[in-house]
Amino acid sequence: MATHAPAPQPLLSIIVPAYNVQHYIGPCLDSVLDQMGSAHELIVIDDGSSDATLARIRALLATRPDIAAQVLAQDNQGIAVARNHGLAAARGEYIVFVDSDDRLLAGSLAALEQAIAEHHPDVIACDFRMWYPDQEAKSHRVGMRYPPGLLSDQATILNTFFADRQMYVWANIFRRAIYQQLDAPVFPPGRVFEDMSTLPRLLSQCASMVYVPHAIIDYRQHAASITKLISEKWCMDLAAALSVARKHLDQRGVDESVKTHFDIAAAYFYIGVVKDSYELPRADGRRVRARIKPIFVESLYGDCASMLEAARGVETVSYDRSHDARTIRQVERALAGSFVFRFRQTASRKIKVWKRLRRNRKLAAGF
């Protein structure tokens, strides 16, 4: 009886979660398939699409029988569950996530292979491109600011990450073994900000990193995403993400400098959500701010005074110390319930909503 040797382990598993993206899935998968070779596998997870997404995935992959690919279909459960499903099916040594409305930029898989061959790190960090398909002149590259070469100091990895504050899992290519070190499910189901709670946990498990200054993803900016829907759940999910990340950092026993950088990054995210909450109806906004305030404070290692002192010093990683200080002072005012802060935010948000409605009316009128 003939026996067959098991297929060799792929170097890279490319995981693409997809939901109702019939107009985008073709270009996305083409950008991946055009770069794939024998060292790669593709896993596409359809998250219960109600349009032609699944049919287009299957039709496209049928034209590429030379590629190691599989399609997994699940009931609609959200991107976190789809990612977890893909991780469970992956066999590659490294995991590459690509969102189904984005594009994997040319040369990306080759750049990753070269970094792995030279350094074999726990994680590879890459640049990406903010992509405005309808306003290409606005598209621009976003560069990470990690030091060059192989990084083996965990504090340097985490401090630079928190200073950059780019919370996108697809810009970080981890060894699959790093994902396996976290309790399942890796990505928390049913929440937004799943990357914000997951990336610090993954990075804290890494003993080595290589930064590859290659733009890996065209990150599509939708007109709808510019006017994201703010809700109480949206705000609470951010607060929960900070708590999850803080708990894991405690478990890992991170350096004191990491705690400082975490606090400053948390201040940026917190004040952003506080400002967004002023777009909610007045009573809802007040309730949200009252709910997230104690969660944020309990997530911090220090206080605003210690953050300000650190931001003004030279020992923290910072790309704009003046901006850091301004943000922390805004957090201080928000926590204190400053009337001036509340008044400014109310006025600012009303102006933004008015401008948005005016722009939408012009678009609807065809101008």
PDB file of C-alpha atoms in Angstrom, residues 9-273:
ATOM      1  CA  GLN A   9       5.160  22.960   6.804  1.00  0.00           C
ATOM      2  CA  PRO A  10       4.567  26.295   5.051  1.00  0.00           C
ATOM      3  CA  LEU A  11       6.769  29.180   6.061  1.00  0.00           C
ATOM      4  CA  LEU A  12       3.914  31.684   5.854  1.00  0.00           C
ATOM      5  CA  SER A  13       0.183  31.242   6.434  1.00  0.00           C
ATOM      6  CA  ILE A  14      -1.797  34.131   4.943  1.00  0.00           C
ATOM      7  CA  ILE A  15      -5.171  34.474   6.697  1.00  0.00           C
ATOM      8  CA  VAL A  16      -7.950  36.569   5.127  1.00  0.00           C
ATOM      9  CA  PRO A  17     -11.240  36.990   7.059  1.00  0.00           C
ATOM     10  CA  ALA A  18     -14.049  38.135   4.758  1.00  0.00           C
ATOM     11  CA  TYR A  19     -17.572  39.431   5.285  1.00  0.00           C
ATOM     12  CA  ASN A  20     -19.799  41.018   2.608  1.00  0.00           C
ATOM     13  CA  VAL A  21     -16.883  42.329   0.542  1.00  0.00           C
ATOM     14  CA  GLN A  22     -17.937  41.146  -2.909  1.00  0.00           C
ATOM     15  CA  HIS A  23     -16.556  44.329  -4.488  1.00  0.00           C
ATOM     16  CA  TYR A  24     -13.168  44.118  -2.745  1.00  0.00           C
ATOM     17  CA  ILE A  25     -12.335  40.443  -2.268  1.00  0.00           C
ATOM     18  CA  GLY A  26     -11.112  39.932  -5.851  1.00  0.00           C
ATOM     19  CA  PRO A  27      -8.388  42.615  -5.786  1.00  0.00           C
ATOM     20  CA  CYS A  28      -7.448  41.590  -2.245  1.00  0.00           C
ATOM     21  CA  LEU A  29      -6.925  37.924  -3.101  1.00  0.00           C
ATOM     22  CA  ASP A  30      -5.224  38.773  -6.401  1.00  0.00           C
ATOM     23  CA  SER A  31      -2.673  40.846  -4.464  1.00  0.00           C
ATOM     24  CA  VAL A  32      -1.942  37.799  -2.300  1.00  0.00           C
ATOM     25  CA  LEU A  33      -2.043  35.066  -4.943  1.00  0.00           C
ATOM     26  CA  ASP A  34       0.313  36.946  -7.250  1.00  0.00           C
ATOM     27  CA  GLN A  35       3.045  36.656  -4.597  1.00  0.00           C
ATOM     28  CA  MET A  36       2.458  33.115  -3.345  1.00  0.00           C
ATOM     29  CA  GLY A  37       4.764  30.171  -3.893  1.00  0.00           C
ATOM     30  CA  SER A  38       5.412  26.708  -2.522  1.00  0.00           C
ATOM     31  CA  ALA A  39       6.370  28.023   0.944  1.00  0.00           C
ATOM     32  CA  HIS A  40       2.981  29.638   1.481  1.00  0.00           C
ATOM     33  CA  GLU A  41      -0.612  28.689   2.280  1.00  0.00           C
ATOM     34  CA  LEU A  42      -3.746  30.818   2.021  1.00  0.00           C
ATOM     35  CA  ILE A  43      -6.699  30.488   4.382  1.00  0.00           C
ATOM     36  CA  VAL A  44      -9.831  32.511   3.626  1.00  0.00           C
ATOM     37  CA  ILE A  45     -12.616  32.570   6.217  1.00  0.00           C
ATOM     38  CA  ASP A  46     -16.050  33.668   5.042  1.00  0.00           C
ATOM     39  CA  ASP A  47     -17.882  35.062   8.050  1.00  0.00           C
ATOM     40  CA  GLY A  48     -21.418  34.255   6.923  1.00  0.00           C
ATOM     41  CA  SER A  49     -21.534  36.715   4.018  1.00  0.00           C
ATOM     42  CA  SER A  50     -24.996  37.434   2.614  1.00  0.00           C
ATOM     43  CA  ASP A  51     -23.693  38.737  -0.735  1.00  0.00           C
ATOM     44  CA  ALA A  52     -21.567  37.074  -3.427  1.00  0.00           C
ATOM     45  CA  THR A  53     -18.344  37.103  -1.392  1.00  0.00           C
ATOM     46  CA  LEU A  54     -18.095  33.346  -0.809  1.00  0.00           C
ATOM     47  CA  ALA A  55     -18.921  32.491  -4.425  1.00  0.00           C
ATOM     48  CA  ARG A  56     -16.265  34.902  -5.690  1.00  0.00           C
ATOM     49  CA  ILE A  57     -13.664  33.486  -3.315  1.00  0.00           C
ATOM     50  CA  ARG A  58     -14.308  29.952  -4.522  1.00  0.00           C
ATOM     51  CA  ALA A  59     -14.365  30.959  -8.180  1.00  0.00           C
ATOM     52  CA  LEU A  60     -11.086  32.832  -7.896  1.00  0.00           C
ATOM     53  CA  LEU A  61      -9.279  30.056  -6.032  1.00  0.00           C
ATOM     54  CA  ALA A  62     -10.545  27.507  -8.568  1.00  0.00           C
ATOM     55  CA  THR A  63      -8.454  29.285 -11.184  1.00  0.00           C
ATOM     56  CA  ARG A  64      -5.294  28.760  -9.087  1.00  0.00           C
ATOM     57  CA  PRO A  65      -5.071  25.019  -8.368  1.00  0.00           C
ATOM     58  CA  ASP A  66      -1.297  25.373  -7.987  1.00  0.00           C
ATOM     59  CA  ILE A  67      -1.742  27.375  -4.775  1.00  0.00           C
ATOM     60  CA  ALA A  68      -2.167  25.776  -1.346  1.00  0.00           C
ATOM     61  CA  ALA A  69      -5.449  27.351  -0.294  1.00  0.00           C
ATOM     62  CA  GLN A  70      -8.560  26.531   1.668  1.00  0.00           C
ATOM     63  CA  VAL A  71     -11.860  28.279   2.258  1.00  0.00           C
ATOM     64  CA  LEU A  72     -13.565  28.046   5.623  1.00  0.00           C
ATOM     65  CA  ALA A  73     -17.202  29.094   5.991  1.00  0.00           C
ATOM     66  CA  GLN A  74     -18.767  30.011   9.312  1.00  0.00           C
ATOM     67  CA  ASP A  75     -21.960  31.677  10.526  1.00  0.00           C
ATOM     68  CA  ASN A  76     -21.583  35.420  10.981  1.00  0.00           C
ATOM     69  CA  GLN A  77     -19.698  35.856  14.258  1.00  0.00           C
ATOM     70  CA  GLY A  78     -17.385  38.786  13.586  1.00  0.00           C
ATOM     71  CA  ILE A  79     -13.786  39.321  12.544  1.00  0.00           C
ATOM     72  CA  ALA A  80     -12.315  38.167  15.865  1.00  0.00           C
ATOM     73  CA  VAL A  81     -13.919  34.720  15.595  1.00  0.00           C
ATOM     74  CA  ALA A  82     -12.924  34.513  11.916  1.00  0.00           C
ATOM     75  CA  ARG A  83      -9.309  35.292  12.793  1.00  0.00           C
ATOM     76  CA  ASN A  84      -9.334  32.699  15.564  1.00  0.00           C
ATOM     77  CA  HIS A  85     -10.799  30.165  13.123  1.00  0.00           C
ATOM     78  CA  GLY A  86      -8.008  30.909  10.656  1.00  0.00           C
ATOM     79  CA  LEU A  87      -5.338  30.603  13.342  1.00  0.00           C
ATOM     80  CA  ALA A  88      -6.649  27.181  14.352  1.00  0.00           C
ATOM     81  CA  ALA A  89      -6.399  25.968  10.755  1.00  0.00           C
ATOM     82  CA  ALA A  90      -2.980  27.492   9.979  1.00  0.00           C
ATOM     83  CA  ARG A  91       0.127  25.326   9.662  1.00  0.00           C
ATOM     84  CA  GLY A  92       2.690  27.964   8.735  1.00  0.00           C
ATOM     85  CA  GLU A  93       5.602  28.966  10.923  1.00  0.00           C
ATOM     86  CA  TYR A  94       4.573  32.636  10.620  1.00  0.00           C
ATOM     87  CA  ILE A  95       1.131  34.218  10.358  1.00  0.00           C
ATOM     88  CA  VAL A  96       0.259  37.013   7.927  1.00  0.00           C
ATOM     89  CA  PHE A  97      -3.161  38.644   8.351  1.00  0.00           C
ATOM     90  CA  VAL A  98      -4.729  40.571   5.465  1.00  0.00           C
ATOM     91  CA  ASP A  99      -8.128  42.252   5.786  1.00  0.00           C
ATOM     92  CA  SER A 100     -10.417  41.499   2.867  1.00  0.00           C
ATOM     93  CA  ASP A 101     -10.864  45.085   1.668  1.00  0.00           C
ATOM     94  CA  ASP A 102      -7.123  45.834   1.747  1.00  0.00           C
ATOM     95  CA  ARG A 103      -4.268  44.834  -0.547  1.00  0.00           C
ATOM     96  CA  LEU A 104      -0.988  43.042   0.149  1.00  0.00           C
ATOM     97  CA  LEU A 105       1.582  45.305  -1.470  1.00  0.00           C
ATOM     98  CA  ALA A 106       4.012  43.911  -4.048  1.00  0.00           C
ATOM     99  CA  GLY A 107       7.162  42.274  -2.724  1.00  0.00           C
ATOM    100  CA  SER A 108       5.774  41.795   0.783  1.00  0.00           C
ATOM    101  CA  LEU A 109       6.071  38.016   1.049  1.00  0.00           C
ATOM    102  CA  ALA A 110       9.595  38.143  -0.393  1.00  0.00           C
ATOM    103  CA  ALA A 111      10.585  40.815   2.139  1.00  0.00           C
ATOM    104  CA  LEU A 112       9.251  38.678   4.978  1.00  0.00           C
ATOM    105  CA  GLU A 113      11.066  35.592   3.726  1.00  0.00           C
ATOM    106  CA  GLN A 114      14.346  37.494   3.598  1.00  0.00           C
ATOM    107  CA  ALA A 115      13.919  38.764   7.172  1.00  0.00           C
ATOM    108  CA  ILE A 116      13.130  35.249   8.383  1.00  0.00           C
ATOM    109  CA  ALA A 117      16.134  33.769   6.586  1.00  0.00           C
ATOM    110  CA  GLU A 118      18.476  36.359   8.085  1.00  0.00           C
ATOM    111  CA  HIS A 119      17.143  36.607  11.644  1.00  0.00           C
ATOM    112  CA  HIS A 120      14.283  34.154  12.350  1.00  0.00           C
ATOM    113  CA  PRO A 121      12.688  36.566  14.853  1.00  0.00           C
ATOM    114  CA  ASP A 122       9.587  36.068  16.956  1.00  0.00           C
ATOM    115  CA  VAL A 123       7.926  38.984  15.151  1.00  0.00           C
ATOM    116  CA  ILE A 124       8.509  41.137  12.080  1.00  0.00           C
ATOM    117  CA  ALA A 125       7.169  44.710  12.165  1.00  0.00           C
ATOM    118  CA  CYS A 126       6.388  46.444   8.862  1.00  0.00           C
ATOM    119  CA  ASP A 127       5.222  49.802   7.550  1.00  0.00           C
ATOM    120  CA  PHE A 128       1.890  50.239   5.765  1.00  0.00           C
ATOM    121  CA  ARG A 129       0.092  52.732   3.563  1.00  0.00           C
ATOM    122  CA  MET A 130      -3.054  54.706   4.356  1.00  0.00           C
ATOM    123  CA  TRP A 131      -4.868  54.199   1.078  1.00  0.00           C
ATOM    124  CA  TYR A 132      -7.596  56.525  -0.195  1.00  0.00           C
ATOM    125  CA  PRO A 133      -8.757  54.883  -3.456  1.00  0.00           C
ATOM    126  CA  ASP A 134     -10.962  57.844  -4.399  1.00  0.00           C
ATOM    127  CA  GLN A 135      -8.408  60.485  -3.382  1.00  0.00           C
ATOM    128  CA  GLU A 136      -5.058  58.941  -4.222  1.00  0.00           C
ATOM    129  CA  ALA A 137      -3.212  62.170  -3.471  1.00  0.00           C
ATOM    130  CA  LYS A 138      -4.137  61.677   0.195  1.00  0.00           C
ATOM    131  CA  SER A 139      -2.585  58.199   0.337  1.00  0.00           C
ATOM    132  CA  HIS A 140       0.570  58.111   2.400  1.00  0.00           C
ATOM    133  CA  ARG A 141       2.998  55.721   3.989  1.00  0.00           C
ATOM    134  CA  VAL A 142       3.032  55.165   7.745  1.00  0.00           C
ATOM    135  CA  GLY A 143       6.459  54.166   9.018  1.00  0.00           C
ATOM    136  CA  MET A 144       7.214  52.382  12.275  1.00  0.00           C
ATOM    137  CA  ARG A 145      10.072  53.754  14.336  1.00  0.00           C
ATOM    138  CA  TYR A 146      11.776  50.682  15.696  1.00  0.00           C
ATOM    139  CA  PRO A 147      15.597  50.728  15.727  1.00  0.00           C
ATOM    140  CA  PRO A 148      17.251  48.847  12.837  1.00  0.00           C
ATOM    141  CA  GLY A 149      18.596  45.331  13.159  1.00  0.00           C
ATOM    142  CA  LEU A 150      17.573  42.461  15.405  1.00  0.00           C
ATOM    143  CA  LEU A 151      15.954  43.693  18.631  1.00  0.00           C
ATOM    144  CA  SER A 152      16.210  41.400  21.625  1.00  0.00           C
ATOM    145  CA  ASP A 153      15.325  43.843  24.406  1.00  0.00           C
ATOM    146  CA  GLN A 154      11.654  43.501  25.333  1.00  0.00           C
ATOM    147  CA  ALA A 155      11.460  46.995  26.812  1.00  0.00           C
ATOM    148  CA  THR A 156      12.702  48.544  23.553  1.00  0.00           C
ATOM    149  CA  ILE A 157      10.147  46.554  21.557  1.00  0.00           C
ATOM    150  CA  LEU A 158       7.197  47.470  23.778  1.00  0.00           C
ATOM    151  CA  ASN A 159       8.198  51.081  24.426  1.00  0.00           C
ATOM    152  CA  THR A 160       8.547  51.806  20.710  1.00  0.00           C
ATOM    153  CA  PHE A 161       5.238  50.057  20.032  1.00  0.00           C
ATOM    154  CA  PHE A 162       3.413  52.166  22.628  1.00  0.00           C
ATOM    155  CA  ALA A 163       5.067  55.342  21.333  1.00  0.00           C
ATOM    156  CA  ASP A 164       4.010  54.540  17.745  1.00  0.00           C
ATOM    157  CA  ARG A 165       0.465  53.548  18.816  1.00  0.00           C
ATOM    158  CA  GLN A 166      -0.234  51.716  15.545  1.00  0.00           C
ATOM    159  CA  MET A 167      -2.601  48.969  16.704  1.00  0.00           C
ATOM    160  CA  TYR A 168      -2.891  46.808  13.582  1.00  0.00           C
ATOM    161  CA  VAL A 169      -2.185  43.112  13.787  1.00  0.00           C
ATOM    162  CA  TRP A 170      -1.584  42.891  10.025  1.00  0.00           C
ATOM    163  CA  ALA A 171       1.465  45.171  10.365  1.00  0.00           C
ATOM    164  CA  ASN A 172       3.073  42.582  12.673  1.00  0.00           C
ATOM    165  CA  ILE A 173       3.971  39.098  11.467  1.00  0.00           C
ATOM    166  CA  PHE A 174       4.324  36.775  14.445  1.00  0.00           C
ATOM    167  CA  ARG A 175       5.567  33.234  14.654  1.00  0.00           C
ATOM    168  CA  ARG A 176       2.563  30.963  15.083  1.00  0.00           C
ATOM    169  CA  ALA A 177       4.161  29.677  18.291  1.00  0.00           C
ATOM    170  CA  ILE A 178       3.721  33.155  19.806  1.00  0.00           C
ATOM    171  CA  TYR A 179      -0.031  33.030  19.175  1.00  0.00           C
ATOM    172  CA  GLN A 180      -0.128  29.574  20.730  1.00  0.00           C
ATOM    173  CA  GLN A 181       1.335  30.940  23.962  1.00  0.00           C
ATOM    174  CA  LEU A 182      -1.809  33.001  24.608  1.00  0.00           C
ATOM    175  CA  ASP A 183      -4.984  31.572  26.081  1.00  0.00           C
ATOM    176  CA  ALA A 184      -7.722  30.965  23.542  1.00  0.00           C
ATOM    177  CA  PRO A 185      -9.499  32.788  22.088  1.00  0.00           C
ATOM    178  CA  VAL A 186      -6.582  34.990  21.056  1.00  0.00           C
ATOM    179  CA  PHE A 187      -8.827  37.695  19.598  1.00  0.00           C
ATOM    180  CA  PRO A 188     -11.721  38.573  21.971  1.00  0.00           C
ATOM    181  CA  PRO A 189     -15.031  37.827  20.196  1.00  0.00           C
ATOM    182  CA  GLY A 190     -17.720  40.445  19.864  1.00  0.00           C
ATOM    183  CA  ARG A 191     -15.550  43.475  20.546  1.00  0.00           C
ATOM    184  CA  VAL A 192     -14.040  46.276  18.551  1.00  0.00           C
ATOM    185  CA  PHE A 193     -10.462  47.252  19.472  1.00  0.00           C
ATOM    186  CA  GLU A 194      -9.567  43.549  19.410  1.00  0.00           C
ATOM    187  CA  ASP A 195      -6.106  44.448  18.079  1.00  0.00           C
ATOM    188  CA  MET A 196      -5.546  46.893  20.938  1.00  0.00           C
ATOM    189  CA  SER A 197      -6.021  44.196  23.557  1.00  0.00           C
ATOM    190  CA  THR A 198      -4.207  41.481  21.590  1.00  0.00           C
ATOM    191  CA  LEU A 199      -1.070  43.152  20.212  1.00  0.00           C
ATOM    192  CA  PRO A 200       0.480  44.145  23.584  1.00  0.00           C
ATOM    193  CA  ARG A 201      -0.049  40.581  24.809  1.00  0.00           C
ATOM    194  CA  LEU A 202       1.591  39.103  21.722  1.00  0.00           C
ATOM    195  CA  LEU A 203       4.527  41.507  21.763  1.00  0.00           C
ATOM    196  CA  SER A 204       5.171  40.887  25.452  1.00  0.00           C
ATOM    197  CA  GLN A 205       5.730  37.218  24.558  1.00  0.00           C
ATOM    198  CA  CYS A 206       8.401  38.057  21.969  1.00  0.00           C
ATOM    199  CA  ALA A 207      12.104  37.758  22.717  1.00  0.00           C
ATOM    200  CA  SER A 208      13.150  39.152  19.337  1.00  0.00           C
ATOM    201  CA  MET A 209      11.908  41.482  16.610  1.00  0.00           C
ATOM    202  CA  VAL A 210      13.080  42.671  13.239  1.00  0.00           C
ATOM    203  CA  TYR A 211      11.697  45.841  11.701  1.00  0.00           C
ATOM    204  CA  VAL A 212      11.431  45.682   7.911  1.00  0.00           C
ATOM    205  CA  PRO A 213      10.939  49.178   6.423  1.00  0.00           C
ATOM    206  CA  HIS A 214       8.641  47.816   3.719  1.00  0.00           C
ATOM    207  CA  ALA A 215       5.024  48.933   3.333  1.00  0.00           C
ATOM    208  CA  ILE A 216       3.148  45.639   3.564  1.00  0.00           C
ATOM    209  CA  ILE A 217      -0.527  46.655   3.364  1.00  0.00           C
ATOM    210  CA  ASP A 218      -2.631  49.159   1.466  1.00  0.00           C
ATOM    211  CA  TYR A 219      -5.052  50.007   4.292  1.00  0.00           C
ATOM    212  CA  ARG A 220      -8.247  51.046   2.538  1.00  0.00           C
ATOM    213  CA  GLN A 221      -9.924  54.150   3.931  1.00  0.00           C
ATOM    214  CA  HIS A 222     -13.663  54.027   3.288  1.00  0.00           C
ATOM    215  CA  ALA A 223     -15.803  57.134   3.160  1.00  0.00           C
ATOM    216  CA  ALA A 224     -18.011  55.457   5.768  1.00  0.00           C
ATOM    217  CA  SER A 225     -15.077  54.863   8.120  1.00  0.00           C
ATOM    218  CA  ILE A 226     -14.393  58.600   8.303  1.00  0.00           C
ATOM    219  CA  THR A 227     -17.756  59.000  10.033  1.00  0.00           C
ATOM    220  CA  LYS A 228     -17.488  55.929  12.280  1.00  0.00           C
ATOM    221  CA  LEU A 229     -20.493  55.126  14.394  1.00  0.00           C
ATOM    222  CA  ILE A 230     -19.832  56.092  18.000  1.00  0.00           C
ATOM    223  CA  SER A 231     -21.805  54.055  20.525  1.00  0.00           C
ATOM    224  CA  GLU A 232     -21.677  53.227  24.200  1.00  0.00           C
ATOM    225  CA  LYS A 233     -20.409  49.738  23.340  1.00  0.00           C
ATOM    226  CA  TRP A 234     -17.674  51.213  21.127  1.00  0.00           C
ATOM    227  CA  CYS A 235     -16.438  53.319  24.050  1.00  0.00           C
ATOM    228  CA  MET A 236     -16.669  50.506  26.591  1.00  0.00           C
ATOM    229  CA  ASP A 237     -14.774  48.101  24.338  1.00  0.00           C
ATOM    230  CA  LEU A 238     -11.805  50.464  24.328  1.00  0.00           C
ATOM    231  CA  ALA A 239     -11.812  50.626  28.113  1.00  0.00           C
ATOM    232  CA  ALA A 240     -11.987  46.827  28.263  1.00  0.00           C
ATOM    233  CA  ALA A 241      -9.063  46.524  25.819  1.00  0.00           C
ATOM    234  CA  LEU A 242      -6.868  48.688  28.058  1.00  0.00           C
ATOM    235  CA  SER A 243      -7.741  46.529  31.073  1.00  0.00           C
ATOM    236  CA  VAL A 244      -6.916  43.284  29.252  1.00  0.00           C
ATOM    237  CA  ALA A 245      -3.560  44.638  28.066  1.00  0.00           C
ATOM    238  CA  ARG A 246      -2.685  45.970  31.538  1.00  0.00           C
ATOM    239  CA  LYS A 247      -3.469  42.629  33.199  1.00  0.00           C
ATOM    240  CA  HIS A 248      -1.239  40.722  30.802  1.00  0.00           C
ATOM    241  CA  LEU A 249       1.652  43.162  31.207  1.00  0.00           C
ATOM    242  CA  ASP A 250       1.393  42.637  34.952  1.00  0.00           C
ATOM    243  CA  GLN A 251       1.545  38.884  34.479  1.00  0.00           C
ATOM    244  CA  ARG A 252       4.662  39.248  32.330  1.00  0.00           C
ATOM    245  CA  GLY A 253       6.393  41.420  34.918  1.00  0.00           C
ATOM    246  CA  VAL A 254       7.401  44.108  32.434  1.00  0.00           C
ATOM    247  CA  ASP A 255      10.026  46.781  33.005  1.00  0.00           C
ATOM    248  CA  GLU A 256       9.034  50.035  34.768  1.00  0.00           C
ATOM    249  CA  SER A 257       9.711  51.965  31.567  1.00  0.00           C
ATOM    250  CA  VAL A 258       7.109  49.845  29.748  1.00  0.00           C
ATOM    251  CA  LYS A 259       4.525  50.794  32.371  1.00  0.00           C
ATOM    252  CA  THR A 260       5.243  54.478  31.741  1.00  0.00           C
ATOM    253  CA  HIS A 261       4.905  54.108  27.978  1.00  0.00           C
ATOM    254  CA  PHE A 262       1.695  52.111  28.404  1.00  0.00           C
ATOM    255  CA  ASP A 263       0.211  54.916  30.506  1.00  0.00           C
ATOM    256  CA  ILE A 264       1.025  57.586  27.915  1.00  0.00           C
ATOM    257  CA  ALA A 265      -0.426  55.472  25.085  1.00  0.00           C
ATOM    258  CA  ALA A 266      -3.543  54.793  27.187  1.00  0.00           C
ATOM    259  CA  ALA A 267      -3.924  58.544  27.728  1.00  0.00           C
ATOM    260  CA  TYR A 268      -4.045  59.101  23.953  1.00  0.00           C
ATOM    261  CA  PHE A 269      -6.695  56.421  23.432  1.00  0.00           C
ATOM    262  CA  TYR A 270      -8.757  57.524  26.415  1.00  0.00           C
ATOM    263  CA  ILE A 271      -8.902  61.198  25.459  1.00  0.00           C
ATOM    264  CA  GLY A 272      -9.801  60.200  21.893  1.00  0.00           C
ATOM    265  CA  VAL A 273     -12.802  58.219  23.105  1.00  0.00           C
TER     266      VAL A 273
END
